[in-house]
Coordinates of C-alpha atoms in Angstrom, one line a residue:
X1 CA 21.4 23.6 -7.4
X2 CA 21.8 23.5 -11.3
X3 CA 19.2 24.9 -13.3
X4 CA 19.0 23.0 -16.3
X5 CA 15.6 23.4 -19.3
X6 CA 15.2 19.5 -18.9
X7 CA 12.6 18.0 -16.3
X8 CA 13.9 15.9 -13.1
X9 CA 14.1 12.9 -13.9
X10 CA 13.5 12.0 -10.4
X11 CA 10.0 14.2 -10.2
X12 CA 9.1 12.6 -13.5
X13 CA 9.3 9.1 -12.6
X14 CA 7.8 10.0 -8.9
X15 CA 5.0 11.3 -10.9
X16 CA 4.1 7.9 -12.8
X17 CA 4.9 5.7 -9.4
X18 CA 2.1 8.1 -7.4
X19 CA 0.1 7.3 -10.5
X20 CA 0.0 3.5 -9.7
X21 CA -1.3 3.7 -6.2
X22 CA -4.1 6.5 -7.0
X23 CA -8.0 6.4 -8.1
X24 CA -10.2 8.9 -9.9
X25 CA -11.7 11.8 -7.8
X26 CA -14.7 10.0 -6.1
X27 CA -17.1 11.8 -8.1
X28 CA -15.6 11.1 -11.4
X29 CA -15.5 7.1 -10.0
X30 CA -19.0 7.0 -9.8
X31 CA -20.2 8.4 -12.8
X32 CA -17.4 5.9 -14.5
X33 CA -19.4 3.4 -12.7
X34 CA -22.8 4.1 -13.6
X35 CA -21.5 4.8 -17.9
X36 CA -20.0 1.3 -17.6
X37 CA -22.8 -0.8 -16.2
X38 CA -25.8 0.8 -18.3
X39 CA -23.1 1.0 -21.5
X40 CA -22.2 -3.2 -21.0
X41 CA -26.1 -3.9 -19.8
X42 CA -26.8 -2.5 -23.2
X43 CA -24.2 -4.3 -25.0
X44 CA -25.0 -7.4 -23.4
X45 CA -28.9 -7.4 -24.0
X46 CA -28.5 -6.8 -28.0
X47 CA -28.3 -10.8 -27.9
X48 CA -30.0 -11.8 -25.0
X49 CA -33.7 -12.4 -23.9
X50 CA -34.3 -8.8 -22.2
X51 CA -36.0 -5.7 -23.3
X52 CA -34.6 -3.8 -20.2
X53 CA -31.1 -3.5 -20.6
X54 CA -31.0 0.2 -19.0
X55 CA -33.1 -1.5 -16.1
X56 CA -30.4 -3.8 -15.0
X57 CA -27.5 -1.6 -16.0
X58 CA -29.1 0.7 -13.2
X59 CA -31.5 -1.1 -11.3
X60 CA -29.7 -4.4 -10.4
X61 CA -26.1 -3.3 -11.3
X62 CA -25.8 0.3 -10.1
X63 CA -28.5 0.9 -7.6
X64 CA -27.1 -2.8 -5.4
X65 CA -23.8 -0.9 -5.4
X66 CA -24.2 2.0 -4.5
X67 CA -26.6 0.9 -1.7
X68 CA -23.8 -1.4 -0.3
X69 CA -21.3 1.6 -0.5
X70 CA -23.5 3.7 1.4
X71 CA -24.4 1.3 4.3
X72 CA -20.8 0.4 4.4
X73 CA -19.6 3.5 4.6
X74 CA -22.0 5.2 6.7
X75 CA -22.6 2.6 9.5
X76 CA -19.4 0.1 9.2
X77 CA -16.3 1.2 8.0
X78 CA -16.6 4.6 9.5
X79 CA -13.2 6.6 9.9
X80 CA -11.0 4.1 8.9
X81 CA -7.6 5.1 7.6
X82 CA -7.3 2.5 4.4
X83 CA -11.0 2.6 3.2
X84 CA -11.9 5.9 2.7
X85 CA -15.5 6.6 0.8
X86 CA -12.8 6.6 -2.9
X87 CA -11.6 3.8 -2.0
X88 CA -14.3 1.6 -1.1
X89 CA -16.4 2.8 -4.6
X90 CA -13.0 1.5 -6.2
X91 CA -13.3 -2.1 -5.3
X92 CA -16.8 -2.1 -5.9
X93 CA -16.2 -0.4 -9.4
X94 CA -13.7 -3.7 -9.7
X95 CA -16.4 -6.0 -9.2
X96 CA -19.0 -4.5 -11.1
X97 CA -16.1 -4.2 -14.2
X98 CA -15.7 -8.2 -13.0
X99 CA -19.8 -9.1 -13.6
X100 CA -20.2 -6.6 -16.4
X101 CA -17.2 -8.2 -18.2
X102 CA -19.2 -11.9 -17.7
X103 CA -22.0 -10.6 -18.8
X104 CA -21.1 -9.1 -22.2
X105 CA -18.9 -12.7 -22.9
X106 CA -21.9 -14.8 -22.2
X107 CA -24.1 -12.5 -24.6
X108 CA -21.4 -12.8 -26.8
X109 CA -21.3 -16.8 -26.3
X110 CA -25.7 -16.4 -27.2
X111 CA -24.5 -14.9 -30.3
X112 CA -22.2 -17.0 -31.7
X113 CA -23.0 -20.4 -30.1
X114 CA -26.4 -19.6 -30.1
X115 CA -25.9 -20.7 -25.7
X116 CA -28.3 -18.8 -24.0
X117 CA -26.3 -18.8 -20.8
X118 CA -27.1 -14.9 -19.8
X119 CA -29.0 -15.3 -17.1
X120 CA -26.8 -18.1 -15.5
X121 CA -23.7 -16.4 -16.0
X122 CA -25.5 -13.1 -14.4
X123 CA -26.1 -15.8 -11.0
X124 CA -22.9 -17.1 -10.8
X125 CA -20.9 -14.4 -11.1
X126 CA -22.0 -13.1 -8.1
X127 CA -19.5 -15.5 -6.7
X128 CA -16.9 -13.9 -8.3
X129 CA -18.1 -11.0 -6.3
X130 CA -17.4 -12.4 -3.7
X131 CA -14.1 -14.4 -4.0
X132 CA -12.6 -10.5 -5.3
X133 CA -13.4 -8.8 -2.2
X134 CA -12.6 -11.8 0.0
X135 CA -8.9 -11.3 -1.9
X136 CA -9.1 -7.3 -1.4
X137 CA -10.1 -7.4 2.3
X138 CA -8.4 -10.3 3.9
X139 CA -5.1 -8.7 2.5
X140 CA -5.5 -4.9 3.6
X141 CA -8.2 -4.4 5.9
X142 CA -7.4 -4.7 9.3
X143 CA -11.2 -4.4 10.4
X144 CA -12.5 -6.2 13.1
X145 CA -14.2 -9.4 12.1
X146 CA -17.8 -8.8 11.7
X147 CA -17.2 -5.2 9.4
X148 CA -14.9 -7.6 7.1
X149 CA -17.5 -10.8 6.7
X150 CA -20.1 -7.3 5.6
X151 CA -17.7 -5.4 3.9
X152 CA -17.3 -8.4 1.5
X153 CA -21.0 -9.8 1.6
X154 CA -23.0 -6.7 1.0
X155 CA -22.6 -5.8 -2.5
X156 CA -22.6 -9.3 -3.7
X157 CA -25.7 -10.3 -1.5
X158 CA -27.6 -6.8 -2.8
X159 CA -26.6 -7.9 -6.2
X160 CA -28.0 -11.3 -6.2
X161 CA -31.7 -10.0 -4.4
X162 CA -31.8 -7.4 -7.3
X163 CA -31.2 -10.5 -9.8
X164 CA -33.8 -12.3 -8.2
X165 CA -36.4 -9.7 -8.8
X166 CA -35.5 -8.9 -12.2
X167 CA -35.7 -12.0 -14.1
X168 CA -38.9 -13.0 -11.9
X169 CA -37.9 -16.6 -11.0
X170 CA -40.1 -19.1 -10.8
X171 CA -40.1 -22.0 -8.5
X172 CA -37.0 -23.6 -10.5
X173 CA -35.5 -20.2 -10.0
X174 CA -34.2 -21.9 -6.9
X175 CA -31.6 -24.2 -8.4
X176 CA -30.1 -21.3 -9.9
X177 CA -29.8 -19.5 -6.4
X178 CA -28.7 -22.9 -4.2
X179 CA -26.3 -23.6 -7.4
X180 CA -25.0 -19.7 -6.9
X181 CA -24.6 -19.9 -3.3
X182 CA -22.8 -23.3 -3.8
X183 CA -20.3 -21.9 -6.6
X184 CA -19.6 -18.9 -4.3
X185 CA -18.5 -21.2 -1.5
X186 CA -16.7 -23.5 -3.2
X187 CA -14.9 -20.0 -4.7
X188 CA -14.4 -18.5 -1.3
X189 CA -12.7 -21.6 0.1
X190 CA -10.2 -21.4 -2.8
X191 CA -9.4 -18.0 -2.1
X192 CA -9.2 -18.2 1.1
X193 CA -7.1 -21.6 0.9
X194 CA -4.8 -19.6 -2.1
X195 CA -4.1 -16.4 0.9
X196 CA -3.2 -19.4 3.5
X197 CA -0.9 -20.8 1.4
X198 CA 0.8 -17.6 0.6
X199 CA 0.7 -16.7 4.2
X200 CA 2.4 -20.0 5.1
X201 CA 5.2 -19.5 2.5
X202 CA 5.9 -16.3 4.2
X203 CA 6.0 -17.5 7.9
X204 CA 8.4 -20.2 6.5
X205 CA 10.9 -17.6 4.7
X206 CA 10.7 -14.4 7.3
X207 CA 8.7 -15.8 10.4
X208 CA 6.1 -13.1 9.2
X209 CA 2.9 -14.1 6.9
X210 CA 3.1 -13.0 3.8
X211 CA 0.1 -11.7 3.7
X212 CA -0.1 -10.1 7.1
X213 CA 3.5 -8.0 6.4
X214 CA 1.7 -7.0 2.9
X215 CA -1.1 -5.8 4.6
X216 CA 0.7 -3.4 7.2
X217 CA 3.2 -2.6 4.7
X218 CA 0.1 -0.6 3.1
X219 CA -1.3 0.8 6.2
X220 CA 1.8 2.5 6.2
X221 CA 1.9 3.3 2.3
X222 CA -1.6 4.6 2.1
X223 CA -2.1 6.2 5.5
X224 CA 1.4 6.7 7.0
X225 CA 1.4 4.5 10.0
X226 CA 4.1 2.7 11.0
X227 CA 3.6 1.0 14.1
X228 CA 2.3 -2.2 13.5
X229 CA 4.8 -2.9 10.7
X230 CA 7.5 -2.1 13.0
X231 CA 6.2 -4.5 15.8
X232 CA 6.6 -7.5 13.4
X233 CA 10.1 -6.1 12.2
X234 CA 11.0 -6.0 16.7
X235 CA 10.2 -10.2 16.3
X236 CA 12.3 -11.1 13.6
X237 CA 14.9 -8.1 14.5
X238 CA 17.9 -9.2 16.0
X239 CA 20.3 -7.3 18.3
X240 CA 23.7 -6.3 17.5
X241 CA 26.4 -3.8 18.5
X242 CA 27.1 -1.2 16.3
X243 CA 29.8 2.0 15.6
X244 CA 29.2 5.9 15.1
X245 CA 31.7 7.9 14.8
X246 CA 31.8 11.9 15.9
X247 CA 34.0 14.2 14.4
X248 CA 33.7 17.7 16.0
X249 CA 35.3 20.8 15.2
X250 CA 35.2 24.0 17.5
X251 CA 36.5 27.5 17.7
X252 CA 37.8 29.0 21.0
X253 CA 36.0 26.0 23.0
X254 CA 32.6 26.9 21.2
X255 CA 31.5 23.5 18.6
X256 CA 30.6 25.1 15.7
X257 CA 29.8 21.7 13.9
X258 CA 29.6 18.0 14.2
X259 CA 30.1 15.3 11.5
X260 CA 28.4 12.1 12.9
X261 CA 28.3 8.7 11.1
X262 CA 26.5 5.3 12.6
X263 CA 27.0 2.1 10.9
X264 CA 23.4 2.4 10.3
X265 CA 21.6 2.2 7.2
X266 CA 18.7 4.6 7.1
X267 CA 16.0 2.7 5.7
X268 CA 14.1 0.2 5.1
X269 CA 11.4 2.9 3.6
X270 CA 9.4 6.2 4.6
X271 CA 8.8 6.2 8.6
X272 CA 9.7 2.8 9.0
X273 CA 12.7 1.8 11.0
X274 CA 15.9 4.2 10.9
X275 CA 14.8 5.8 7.7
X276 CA 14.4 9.5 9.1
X277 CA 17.8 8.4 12.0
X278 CA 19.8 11.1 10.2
X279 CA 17.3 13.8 10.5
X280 CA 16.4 12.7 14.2
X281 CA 20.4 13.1 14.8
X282 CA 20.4 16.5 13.1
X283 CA 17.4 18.0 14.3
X284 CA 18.2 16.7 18.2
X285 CA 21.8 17.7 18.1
X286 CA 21.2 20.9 16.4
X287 CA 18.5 22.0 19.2
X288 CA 20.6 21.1 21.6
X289 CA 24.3 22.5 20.5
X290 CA 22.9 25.2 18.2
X291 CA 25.7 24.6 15.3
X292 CA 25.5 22.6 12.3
X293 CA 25.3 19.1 11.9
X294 CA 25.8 16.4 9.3
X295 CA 25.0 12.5 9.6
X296 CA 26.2 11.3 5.7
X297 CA 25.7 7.7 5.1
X298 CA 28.0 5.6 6.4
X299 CA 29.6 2.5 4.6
X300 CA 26.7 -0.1 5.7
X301 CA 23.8 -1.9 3.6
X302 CA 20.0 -3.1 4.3
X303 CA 21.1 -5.4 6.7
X304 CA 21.8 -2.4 9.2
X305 CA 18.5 -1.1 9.4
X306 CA 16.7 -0.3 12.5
X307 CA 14.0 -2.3 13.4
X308 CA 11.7 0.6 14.9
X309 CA 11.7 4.1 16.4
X310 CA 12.1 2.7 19.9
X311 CA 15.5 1.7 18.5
X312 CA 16.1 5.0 16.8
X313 CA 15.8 6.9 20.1
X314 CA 18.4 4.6 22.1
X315 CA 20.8 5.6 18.9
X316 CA 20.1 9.8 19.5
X317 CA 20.3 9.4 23.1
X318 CA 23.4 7.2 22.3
X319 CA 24.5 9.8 20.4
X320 CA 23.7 12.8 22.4
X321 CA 25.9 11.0 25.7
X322 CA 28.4 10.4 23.3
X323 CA 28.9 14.6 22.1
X324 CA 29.0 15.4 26.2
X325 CA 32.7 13.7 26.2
X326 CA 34.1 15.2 23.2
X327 CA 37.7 15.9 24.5
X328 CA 40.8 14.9 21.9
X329 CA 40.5 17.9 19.5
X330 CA 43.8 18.8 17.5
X331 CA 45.4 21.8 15.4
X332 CA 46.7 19.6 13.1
X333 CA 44.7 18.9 9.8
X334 CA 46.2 17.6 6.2
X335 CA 45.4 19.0 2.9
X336 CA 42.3 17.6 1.2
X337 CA 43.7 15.0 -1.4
X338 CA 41.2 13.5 -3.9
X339 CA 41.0 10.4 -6.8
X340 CA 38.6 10.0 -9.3
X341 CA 37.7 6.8 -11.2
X342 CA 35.0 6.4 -14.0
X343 CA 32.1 7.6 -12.0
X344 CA 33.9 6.7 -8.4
X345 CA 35.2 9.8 -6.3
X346 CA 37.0 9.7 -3.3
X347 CA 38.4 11.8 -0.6
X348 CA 40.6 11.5 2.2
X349 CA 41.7 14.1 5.0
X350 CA 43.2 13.8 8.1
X351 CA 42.5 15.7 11.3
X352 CA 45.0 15.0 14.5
X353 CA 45.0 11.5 14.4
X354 CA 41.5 10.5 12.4
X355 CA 41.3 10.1 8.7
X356 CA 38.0 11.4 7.2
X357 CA 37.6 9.6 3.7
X358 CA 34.6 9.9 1.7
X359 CA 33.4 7.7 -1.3
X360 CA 30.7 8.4 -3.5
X361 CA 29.2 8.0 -7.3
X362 CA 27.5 10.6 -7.3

């Protein structure tokens, strides 16, 4: 290793891509929640009809939210590996940021239009509510049926009682509320309609839904499991013959090492498919031989990935029958010759009758 007075450059651009899939601590979320609702309820009341801005920043906002979460949590979406307590205050932090963002535009709209259109835009965008954690849900959770319809309904529906009560509807109130469950269906159906569509231009590319590969690709992302993703990767897999190659060397009939390379690519990503085949043919050979063992890359792309660990283990056990019938060893070995171009570097040896050559940019 070479010590250098520079940063990786590898650790610092790991550090911005964690960065991109991470959320506050779940303390800090929620006090950003509850500064942002009674800071834009206050902002949005200097031009509108209310003298209890602080009321609905943490009365109807807040208090609806945080109910829902706690339900949720506590009685629906218990032990789940995706929607952990941070991450469910996350999405609802979304969709308060969502109504609080419609709220200030529509006191904004009072101000200079002289509209007073607060108190419907504070009705309908609880449909907007909705329609956001329709998108959220219906593309990562992979709840049963009945904890997704309340996992996207509760906030929303707590939301729109607490509206009800604070700006003390009358009996026209009612329009507002049938025109605010209509908007929110109408919504819904689009969204709904927009994930179909995307879904169906999936099936017709891969065979998979685009949506439904999406949403296992982060059940493995954010909670490291790998088996559902795989199974859709088996259906659209397809089998095919393939080469390794085993070059052993041993002293006085003892292998003191093994150099194995399969034609496959060790990928696609983390724990999927063959990404960890080279370790799994080190660690399996090593425990079993007790010498040292390499598996470099071999000359093969994407296209040679394995489709699941199922596969993987038919390639070690390939690979382990394989080292029980090592039996054309030679004396003979040429000098190492090497050729550099630009960046390219190149080996070539030769060992009885086999030429080892190795290619790399590194």
């Amino acid at each position: 290793m070479i010590i250098t007075n520079r940063e990786n450059y590898v650790s610092r651009a790991a550090s911005h891509y964690r960065g991109l899939f991470s959320l506050p601590h779940h303390v800090t979320l929620l006090v950003i929640t509850i500064i942002g609702n009674l800071s834009a309820s206050w902002i949005s009341f200097q031009f509108a009809l209310s003298s209890h801005p602080f009321v609905f920043g943490s009365l109807v906002l807040t208090l609806s939210t945080f109910a829902a979460d706690m339900i949720l949590f506590s009685l629906v979406i218990t032990k789940d590996p995706v929607f952990t307590r941070r991450r469910l205050s996350g999405i609802s932090f979304f969709v308060c940021f969502l109504w609080n963002i419609i709220l200030i535009i529509s006191s904004l709209m009072k101000f200079v239009l002289g509209a007073d259109i607060v108190l419907y835009a504070s009705f309908f965008s609880v449909s907007t509510g909705f329609a956001f954690r329709i998108l959220i849900f219906a593309t990562i959770s992979t709840l049963k049926k009945w904890k997704n319809a309340l996992s996207i309904t509760l906030q929303p529906s707590f939301y729109l009682m607490s509206l009800s009560f604070f700006w003390n509807l009358d009996s026209t109130g009612w329009n507002i509320i049938f025109a605010t469950l209509v908007s929110t269906l109408v919504l819904s159906l689009a969204t709904y309609l927009f994930i179909t569509l995307i879904n169906i231009k999936g099936n017709q590319a891969i065979g998979i839904g685009a949506i439904t590969l999406f949403k296992h690709f982060l059940l493995n992302w954010i909670a490291n499991i790998n088996e559902s993703l795989e199974t859709h990767f088996e259906k659209i897999g397809i089998d095919a013959q393939t080469l390794i190659s085993l070059l052993a060397f041993k002293k006085k009939d003892v292998v003191e090492s093994i150099l194995v390379v399969p034609m496959i690519h060790p990928g696609p990503f983390k724990n999927v498919g063959s990404s960890n085949l080279p370790y799994q043919i080190q660690t399996a050979l090593q425990s079993r031989f007790g010498n040292i063992v390499a598996v470099p890359h071999g000359t093969c792309s994407h296209e040679s990935n394995l489709t699941s660990q199922k596969q993987c283990d038919k390639v070690v056990n390939e690979v382990i029958t394989l080292t029980s019938h090592l039996e054309q060893y030679s004396s003979l070995a040429t000098k190492l010759v090497q050729a550099n171009k630009n960046s390219a570097h190149a080996t070539c040896q030769i060992f009885g009758n086999v030429a080892l050559i190795t290619l790399t940019f590194a």
